Amino acid sequence: MFDKLTIEHFRAFEKIEIVPLHRVNLIAGGNNVGKTSVLEAIWFALQDNPFTSPETQTSRAQALFRRSSIDYRPHTQSPPDDIDNFWKWLFPQKDTSLPISIGLSSSVAPLNDRVLTFRFEGAQLHATAGKVHSTLGQHSSSSVTPPVSAPECITLATFHSSPVVDAERVNAVSVINRDDELVTYLRLIDPRIRKLKYLKLPGHQHPYVYADVGFGKDKELIPATQLGQGTARMLGLFASLMTEQARVLLIDEFENGLQHDAIGPIWSALGKFARDNNVQIFATTHSFECIAAAHKVFAENADDFAVIKLRSDPTQGIAAFVLDHANIDVAIETEMEIR
Amino acid sequence: MSNSAKISNKDSFEIDSNKPVLLLGEGKDEVNFFTGLVTHLGLNVSIQIAQYAGKTNLSVFLSNLAAQTGFPSLRTIGITCDADENYSATLESVNHSIHHTNLPKHIQVKTYILPDENKSGALEALVLEAAKSSPAWNCVERFIECVAPNDKLSLSSNQTDKRRMHAWLSTLSKPELRLGEAALKHHIPFDHRAFQSITDFLTSLVPVTKDQ
């Protein structure tokens, strides 16, 4: 688990240090303060080679985090390695004179520390990424492309997957014999769920996931898409995390599309999953209800959760404040704005 | 109040970057009281008011302030706190909270322990001093004397002040008001000399402009 994030000269950040990181980190702050940029920075830092597949990387980063931002058009005219339309925007005000540096470090496991740098030399953009050999103080070069499926690989919950994709993920979970475990986590959100089945029904083009929720006398299976929206969303997410063995989960705008009363159970399930599987979660939110629900859920494991409040000021730039259980308690009690 | 009960944050406190002074009271009633007094004094253009939910939360509350969007524009924080039974201990506790917080140097912090310097008691004691001039005061004292023999528990002087406060508030034209609400609705005689010291404190929080 990482306990420190440093970002320099990236997007709107001149220099920011976020410490200590927790198992579940909920990023809050005003509009356009840089919440999504923090996720983006973490995502970049976890890539073993940001240039491994520029088309894939830029498309994923843009499509998942910034669908309507700048004039990058991943599937149309703009080439995916368009420096002006994508890569220069990673630098503050497109000022490429200083390098971007993003670091993730762990005091417990320093050998897993990650550092990413982007710098321009003339018109050429260079990146150095990968693990830090902390004893030497040098970064390993990415000249040799490592496998994409590094242990730090991540899953992005903003990705709205299809029921077909989710079905394949659930099937993959069955292959590794973890489907009971998957049901255990989903039951924290919807206790009716007894079993999941990957089925291709006659007349259907694709297999889908069906759930036994004890419906009717014959315990008729219902399509997983008919479960609550939060449950259906988490089905794909948990299955993806389990099959990819992800260690970091990034969620942009956590509360999007969720009913308020579903948020608490989802936090319960995510929190248990994160603890059981050593996953670290970074999520952004605009919602006080989302913060309050997480605060309540994690009260028994208070050390697992913190709100990272970003504050923007015209003269001082963007600063980050880590609000722990006591801070959030008092903020709620005094009705202080913490979104 | 439990956190779970407070699921809505619609009236949440945010630092107003147009007001350089933040005045802090222990609870909601204090916020209302000081809002009434600050407005009466015409200082509400510069002073905003918030509560820190009791002495034990002061340090954490102060550390939370730094995360607020308007925090860099703050110049002065005025902290009020009830002395309760021990003025010196309260002052020491407040100072400890301030030093523990590491507020930036550009922010000046001033403290006022209620009801007044070197006195035990709370906000109520201050208001009661002014209330003694009201026509109903004798009735309040007679009420206190009347109920005292029936007390099964011996009340502290603070608790007795609160009893007096409730009795006096009930003599106002709107008997249902709490102290803070009475202040907001102009029922407290803020021009009374009893409020001179707290008035001086509040005035001292506001930066002097060149044309003053």
Coordinates of N, CA and C in Angstrom, one line a residue, chain A residues 90-249:
Chain A
L90 N -0.7 17.9 -20.3 CA -0.4 17.4 -19.0 C 0.4 18.3 -18.1
F91 N 1.1 19.3 -18.8 CA 1.9 20.3 -18.2 C 1.1 21.5 -17.8
P92 N 1.4 22.1 -16.6 CA 0.6 23.3 -16.2 C 0.6 24.4 -17.3
Q93 N -0.5 24.8 -17.7 CA -0.6 25.9 -18.8 C 0.1 25.5 -20.0
K94 N 0.3 24.2 -20.3 CA 1.1 23.7 -21.4 C 2.6 24.2 -21.4
D95 N 3.0 24.6 -20.2 CA 4.4 25.1 -20.0 C 5.3 23.9 -19.8
T96 N 6.1 23.5 -20.8 CA 6.8 22.3 -20.8 C 8.3 22.5 -20.3
S97 N 8.5 23.7 -19.8 CA 9.9 24.0 -19.4 C 10.4 23.1 -18.2
L98 N 9.4 22.8 -17.4 CA 9.8 21.9 -16.2 C 9.2 20.5 -16.4
P99 N 9.9 19.5 -15.9 CA 9.4 18.2 -16.1 C 8.3 17.8 -15.1
I100 N 7.4 17.0 -15.6 CA 6.4 16.4 -14.7 C 7.0 15.3 -13.9
S101 N 6.7 15.3 -12.6 CA 7.2 14.2 -11.8 C 6.0 13.7 -10.9
I102 N 5.8 12.5 -10.9 CA 4.7 11.9 -10.1 C 5.3 10.7 -9.3
G103 N 5.2 10.7 -8.0 CA 5.8 9.7 -7.2 C 4.8 9.0 -6.3
L104 N 4.8 7.7 -6.2 CA 4.0 7.0 -5.2 C 5.0 6.2 -4.4
S105 N 4.9 6.4 -3.1 CA 5.9 5.6 -2.2 C 5.2 5.0 -1.0
S106 N 5.9 4.0 -0.6 CA 5.4 3.2 0.6 C 6.6 3.1 1.6
S107 N 6.4 3.5 2.8 CA 7.4 3.4 3.8 C 7.6 1.9 4.2
V108 N 6.5 1.1 4.1 CA 6.6 -0.3 4.4 C 7.3 -1.1 3.4
A109 N 7.0 -0.8 2.1 CA 7.6 -1.6 1.0 C 8.2 -0.6 0.0
P110 N 9.4 0.0 0.3 CA 9.9 1.0 -0.5 C 10.4 0.4 -1.9
L111 N 10.6 -0.9 -2.0 CA 10.9 -1.4 -3.3 C 9.8 -1.3 -4.3
N112 N 8.6 -1.1 -3.8 CA 7.5 -0.9 -4.7 C 7.3 0.5 -5.1
D113 N 8.1 1.4 -4.6 CA 7.9 2.8 -5.0 C 7.9 3.1 -6.5
R114 N 7.1 4.0 -6.9 CA 7.0 4.3 -8.3 C 7.3 5.8 -8.6
V115 N 8.0 6.0 -9.7 CA 8.2 7.4 -10.1 C 8.0 7.5 -11.6
L116 N 7.2 8.5 -12.0 CA 7.1 8.8 -13.4 C 7.6 10.2 -13.7
T117 N 8.3 10.4 -14.7 CA 8.7 11.7 -15.2 C 8.4 11.9 -16.6
F118 N 7.9 13.0 -17.0 CA 7.7 13.4 -18.4 C 8.6 14.7 -18.6
R119 N 9.4 14.8 -19.6 CA 10.1 16.0 -19.9 C 10.2 16.2 -21.4
F120 N 10.2 17.4 -21.8 CA 10.5 17.7 -23.2 C 11.9 18.0 -23.4
E121 N 12.5 17.4 -24.5 CA 13.8 17.9 -25.0 C 13.6 18.3 -26.4
G122 N 13.5 19.6 -26.6 CA 13.1 20.1 -27.9 C 11.7 19.8 -28.1
A123 N 11.4 19.2 -29.3 CA 10.0 18.8 -29.5 C 9.7 17.4 -29.1
Q124 N 10.7 16.7 -28.6 CA 10.5 15.3 -28.2 C 10.1 15.2 -26.7
L125 N 9.1 14.3 -26.5 CA 8.7 14.1 -25.1 C 9.3 12.8 -24.7
H126 N 10.0 12.8 -23.5 CA 10.6 11.6 -22.9 C 9.9 11.2 -21.6
A127 N 9.8 10.0 -21.4 CA 9.2 9.5 -20.1 C 10.1 8.5 -19.5
T128 N 10.2 8.6 -18.2 CA 10.9 7.6 -17.4 C 9.8 7.1 -16.4
A129 N 9.7 5.8 -16.3 CA 8.7 5.3 -15.4 C 9.1 4.0 -14.8
G130 N 8.5 3.6 -13.8 CA 8.8 2.3 -13.2 C 9.1 2.4 -11.7
K131 N 9.6 1.3 -11.2 CA 9.9 1.2 -9.8 C 11.2 2.0 -9.5
V132 N 11.2 2.5 -8.3 CA 12.4 3.2 -7.8 C 13.3 2.2 -7.0
H133 N 14.6 2.2 -7.3 CA 15.5 1.4 -6.5 C 15.9 2.4 -5.4
S134 N 15.2 2.4 -4.3 CA 15.4 3.4 -3.3 C 16.8 3.5 -2.8
T135 N 17.5 2.3 -2.7 CA 18.8 2.3 -2.1 C 19.8 3.0 -3.0
L136 N 19.6 3.0 -4.3 CA 20.5 3.7 -5.3 C 20.0 5.1 -5.6
G137 N 18.7 5.3 -5.3 CA 18.2 6.6 -5.7 C 18.1 6.8 -7.2
Q138 N 17.9 5.8 -7.9 CA 17.8 5.9 -9.4 C 16.5 5.3 -9.8
H139 N 16.1 5.7 -11.0 CA 14.9 5.1 -11.5 C 15.2 4.1 -12.6
S140 N 14.5 3.0 -12.6 CA 14.8 2.0 -13.6 C 14.2 2.6 -14.9
S141 N 14.9 2.3 -16.0 CA 14.5 2.8 -17.3 C 13.4 1.9 -17.9
S142 N 12.6 2.6 -18.7 CA 11.5 1.8 -19.3 C 11.8 1.4 -20.7
S143 N 13.1 1.4 -21.0 CA 13.5 1.1 -22.4 C 13.1 -0.3 -22.8
V144 N 13.1 -1.2 -21.8 CA 12.7 -2.5 -22.1 C 11.2 -2.6 -21.6
T145 N 10.3 -2.9 -22.5 CA 8.9 -2.8 -22.2 C 8.6 -4.0 -21.2
P146 N 8.1 -3.7 -20.0 CA 7.7 -4.7 -19.1 C 6.3 -5.2 -19.4
P147 N 5.9 -6.3 -18.9 CA 4.5 -6.7 -19.1 C 3.5 -5.7 -18.6
V148 N 2.4 -5.5 -19.3 CA 1.4 -4.5 -18.9 C 0.8 -5.0 -17.6
S149 N 0.7 -6.3 -17.4 CA 0.0 -6.7 -16.2 C 0.8 -6.7 -15.0
A150 N 1.3 -5.5 -14.7 CA 2.1 -5.4 -13.5 C 1.2 -5.5 -12.3
P151 N 1.8 -5.9 -11.1 CA 0.9 -6.1 -9.9 C 0.1 -4.8 -9.5
E152 N 0.6 -3.7 -10.0 CA 0.0 -2.4 -9.6 C -1.1 -2.0 -10.5
C153 N -1.4 -2.9 -11.5 CA -2.4 -2.5 -12.5 C -3.8 -2.2 -11.8
I154 N -4.5 -1.3 -12.4 CA -5.7 -0.8 -11.8 C -6.9 -1.0 -12.6
T155 N -8.0 -0.8 -11.9 CA -9.3 -0.8 -12.6 C -10.0 0.5 -12.4
L156 N -10.7 1.0 -13.4 CA -11.3 2.3 -13.3 C -12.8 2.1 -13.4
A157 N -13.4 2.5 -12.3 CA -14.9 2.2 -12.1 C -15.7 3.1 -13.0
T158 N -15.1 4.2 -13.5 CA -16.0 5.1 -14.3 C -16.3 4.4 -15.6
F159 N -15.5 3.4 -15.9 CA -15.8 2.7 -17.2 C -17.1 2.0 -17.1
H160 N -18.0 2.4 -18.0 CA -19.3 1.8 -18.0 C -19.3 0.5 -18.9
S161 N -19.1 -0.6 -18.3 CA -18.9 -1.8 -19.1 C -20.3 -2.3 -19.5
S162 N -20.3 -3.2 -20.4 CA -21.6 -3.8 -20.9 C -21.9 -5.1 -20.1
P163 N -23.1 -5.5 -20.1 CA -23.5 -6.8 -19.4 C -22.7 -7.9 -20.0
V164 N -22.4 -7.8 -21.3 CA -21.6 -8.9 -22.0 C -20.2 -9.0 -21.4
V165 N -19.6 -7.8 -21.3 CA -18.3 -7.8 -20.7 C -18.3 -8.3 -19.3
D166 N -19.3 -7.8 -18.5 CA -19.4 -8.2 -17.1 C -19.5 -9.7 -17.0
A167 N -20.3 -10.3 -18.0 CA -20.5 -11.8 -18.0 C -19.2 -12.5 -18.2
E168 N -18.4 -12.0 -19.1 CA -17.1 -12.6 -19.3 C -16.2 -12.5 -18.1
R169 N -16.3 -11.4 -17.4 CA -15.5 -11.2 -16.2 C -16.0 -12.2 -15.1
V170 N -17.3 -12.3 -14.9 CA -17.8 -13.2 -13.9 C -17.4 -14.6 -14.3
N171 N -17.4 -15.0 -15.5 CA -16.9 -16.3 -16.0 C -15.5 -16.5 -15.6
A172 N -14.7 -15.5 -15.8 CA -13.3 -15.5 -15.5 C -13.1 -15.7 -14.0
V173 N -13.9 -15.2 -13.2 CA -13.9 -15.4 -11.7 C -14.2 -16.8 -11.4
S174 N -15.2 -17.4 -12.1 CA -15.5 -18.8 -11.9 C -14.3 -19.7 -12.2
V175 N -13.6 -19.3 -13.3 CA -12.5 -20.1 -13.7 C -11.4 -20.2 -12.6
I176 N -11.2 -19.1 -11.9 CA -10.2 -19.2 -10.8 C -10.9 -19.6 -9.5
N177 N -12.2 -20.0 -9.6 CA -12.9 -20.6 -8.4 C -13.0 -19.6 -7.3
R178 N -13.4 -18.3 -7.7 CA -13.6 -17.3 -6.6 C -15.0 -16.8 -6.7
D179 N -15.9 -17.5 -7.3 CA -17.3 -17.0 -7.5 C -18.1 -16.9 -6.2
D180 N -17.8 -17.8 -5.2 CA -18.5 -17.7 -3.9 C -18.0 -16.4 -3.2
E181 N -16.7 -16.2 -3.4 CA -16.2 -14.9 -2.8 C -16.8 -13.7 -3.4
L182 N -17.0 -13.7 -4.7 CA -17.7 -12.6 -5.3 C -19.1 -12.4 -4.8
V183 N -19.8 -13.5 -4.6 CA -21.1 -13.4 -4.1 C -21.1 -12.8 -2.6
T184 N -20.1 -13.2 -1.9 CA -20.0 -12.7 -0.5 C -19.9 -11.2 -0.5
Y185 N -19.1 -10.6 -1.4 CA -19.0 -9.1 -1.4 C -20.3 -8.5 -1.9
L186 N -20.9 -9.1 -2.9 CA -22.1 -8.5 -3.5 C -23.3 -8.6 -2.5
R187 N -23.3 -9.6 -1.6 CA -24.3 -9.7 -0.6 C -24.3 -8.6 0.4
L188 N -23.1 -7.9 0.6 CA -23.1 -6.7 1.5 C -23.9 -5.6 0.9
I189 N -24.1 -5.6 -0.5 CA -24.9 -4.6 -1.1 C -26.3 -5.1 -1.3
D190 N -26.5 -6.3 -1.7 CA -27.8 -6.8 -1.9 C -27.9 -8.2 -1.2
P191 N -28.3 -8.3 0.0 CA -28.3 -9.6 0.8 C -29.1 -10.7 0.1
R192 N -30.0 -10.4 -0.9 CA -30.8 -11.4 -1.5 C -30.0 -12.3 -2.4
I193 N -28.8 -11.9 -2.8 CA -28.1 -12.7 -3.8 C -27.5 -14.0 -3.2
R194 N -27.9 -15.1 -3.8 CA -27.4 -16.4 -3.3 C -26.4 -17.0 -4.2
K195 N -26.5 -16.8 -5.5 CA -25.6 -17.4 -6.4 C -25.6 -16.6 -7.7
L196 N -24.5 -16.6 -8.4 CA -24.4 -16.0 -9.7 C -24.2 -17.1 -10.8
K197 N -24.8 -17.0 -11.9 CA -24.6 -18.0 -13.0 C -24.3 -17.3 -14.3
Y198 N -23.3 -17.9 -15.0 CA -23.0 -17.4 -16.4 C -23.7 -18.3 -17.3
L199 N -24.7 -17.7 -18.0 CA -25.5 -18.6 -18.9 C -25.7 -18.0 -20.2
K200 N -25.8 -18.8 -21.2 CA -26.2 -18.4 -22.6 C -27.5 -19.1 -22.8
L201 N -28.5 -18.3 -22.8 CA -29.9 -18.8 -22.9 C -30.2 -19.0 -24.4
P202 N -31.0 -20.0 -24.7 CA -31.4 -20.2 -26.1 C -32.0 -19.0 -26.7
G203 N -31.6 -18.7 -27.9 CA -32.1 -17.5 -28.6 C -31.3 -16.2 -28.3
H204 N -30.4 -16.3 -27.3 CA -29.6 -15.1 -27.0 C -28.3 -15.2 -27.7
Q205 N -27.8 -14.1 -28.2 CA -26.5 -14.1 -28.9 C -25.3 -14.3 -28.0
H206 N -25.5 -13.7 -26.8 CA -24.4 -13.7 -25.8 C -24.8 -14.3 -24.5
P207 N -23.8 -14.8 -23.8 CA -24.0 -15.2 -22.4 C -24.2 -14.0 -21.5
Y208 N -25.0 -14.1 -20.5 CA -25.1 -13.0 -19.5 C -25.0 -13.6 -18.1
V209 N -24.9 -12.7 -17.1 CA -24.9 -13.2 -15.7 C -26.3 -13.1 -15.2
Y210 N -26.7 -14.2 -14.5 CA -28.0 -14.3 -13.9 C -27.8 -14.5 -12.4
A211 N -28.7 -14.0 -11.6 CA -28.6 -14.1 -10.1 C -29.8 -14.9 -9.5
D212 N -29.4 -15.7 -8.6 CA -30.4 -16.4 -7.8 C -30.7 -15.5 -6.5
V213 N -31.8 -14.9 -6.5 CA -32.1 -14.0 -5.3 C -33.3 -14.6 -4.6
G214 N -33.6 -15.9 -4.8 CA -34.7 -16.5 -4.1 C -36.1 -16.0 -4.6
F215 N -36.1 -15.6 -5.9 CA -37.3 -15.0 -6.5 C -38.3 -16.1 -6.9
G216 N -39.5 -15.9 -6.4 CA -40.6 -16.8 -6.7 C -40.5 -18.2 -6.1
K217 N -41.5 -19.0 -6.4 CA -41.5 -20.3 -5.8 C -40.4 -21.2 -6.4
D218 N -40.1 -21.0 -7.7 CA -39.1 -21.8 -8.4 C -37.7 -21.2 -8.4
K219 N -37.6 -20.2 -7.5 CA -36.3 -19.6 -7.4 C -35.8 -19.2 -8.8
E220 N -36.6 -18.5 -9.5 CA -36.3 -18.1 -10.9 C -35.1 -17.2 -10.9
L221 N -34.2 -17.4 -11.8 CA -33.0 -16.6 -11.9 C -33.4 -15.3 -12.6
I222 N -32.8 -14.2 -12.1 CA -33.0 -12.9 -12.8 C -31.7 -12.4 -13.4
P223 N -31.8 -11.6 -14.5 CA -30.6 -11.1 -15.1 C -29.9 -10.1 -14.1
A224 N -28.6 -10.2 -14.1 CA -27.9 -9.3 -13.1 C -28.2 -7.9 -13.4
T225 N -28.5 -7.5 -14.6 CA -28.8 -6.1 -14.9 C -30.1 -5.7 -14.2
Q226 N -30.9 -6.6 -13.7 CA -32.1 -6.2 -13.0 C -31.9 -6.1 -11.5
L227 N -30.6 -6.4 -11.1 CA -30.3 -6.1 -9.7 C -30.2 -4.5 -9.6
G228 N -30.1 -4.0 -8.4 CA -30.0 -2.6 -8.2 C -28.8 -2.0 -9.0
Q229 N -28.9 -0.8 -9.4 CA -27.8 -0.2 -10.2 C -26.4 -0.3 -9.5
G230 N -26.4 -0.1 -8.2 CA -25.1 -0.2 -7.5 C -24.6 -1.6 -7.6
T231 N -25.5 -2.5 -7.4 CA -25.1 -3.9 -7.4 C -24.5 -4.3 -8.8
A232 N -25.3 -4.0 -9.8 CA -24.8 -4.3 -11.2 C -23.4 -3.7 -11.5
R233 N -23.3 -2.5 -11.0 CA -22.0 -1.8 -11.2 C -20.8 -2.5 -10.5
M234 N -21.1 -2.9 -9.3 CA -20.1 -3.5 -8.4 C -19.8 -4.9 -8.9
L235 N -20.8 -5.5 -9.5 CA -20.5 -6.9 -10.0 C -19.3 -6.9 -11.0
G236 N -19.4 -6.0 -12.0 CA -18.3 -5.9 -13.0 C -17.0 -5.5 -12.3
L237 N -17.2 -4.5 -11.4 CA -15.9 -4.0 -10.8 C -15.2 -5.1 -10.0
F238 N -16.0 -5.7 -9.1 CA -15.3 -6.8 -8.2 C -14.7 -7.9 -9.1
A239 N -15.5 -8.3 -10.1 CA -15.0 -9.4 -11.0 C -13.7 -9.0 -11.7
S240 N -13.7 -7.7 -12.1 CA -12.5 -7.2 -12.8 C -11.3 -7.1 -11.8
L241 N -11.6 -6.6 -10.6 CA -10.5 -6.6 -9.6 C -10.0 -8.0 -9.3
M242 N -10.9 -8.9 -9.2 CA -10.5 -10.3 -8.8 C -9.6 -11.0 -9.9
T243 N -10.1 -10.8 -11.1 CA -9.4 -11.5 -12.2 C -8.1 -10.8 -12.6
E244 N -8.0 -9.4 -12.5 CA -6.8 -8.7 -12.8 C -5.8 -8.6 -11.6
Q245 N -6.3 -9.0 -10.4 CA -5.5 -9.0 -9.2 C -5.0 -7.5 -9.0
A246 N -5.9 -6.6 -9.2 CA -5.5 -5.2 -9.1 C -5.1 -4.8 -7.7
R247 N -4.2 -3.9 -7.5 CA -3.8 -3.5 -6.2 C -4.3 -2.0 -5.9
V248 N -4.6 -1.3 -7.0 CA -5.1 0.0 -6.8 C -6.3 0.2 -7.6
L249 N -7.3 0.8 -7.0 CA -8.6 1.1 -7.7 C -8.8 2.6 -7.7

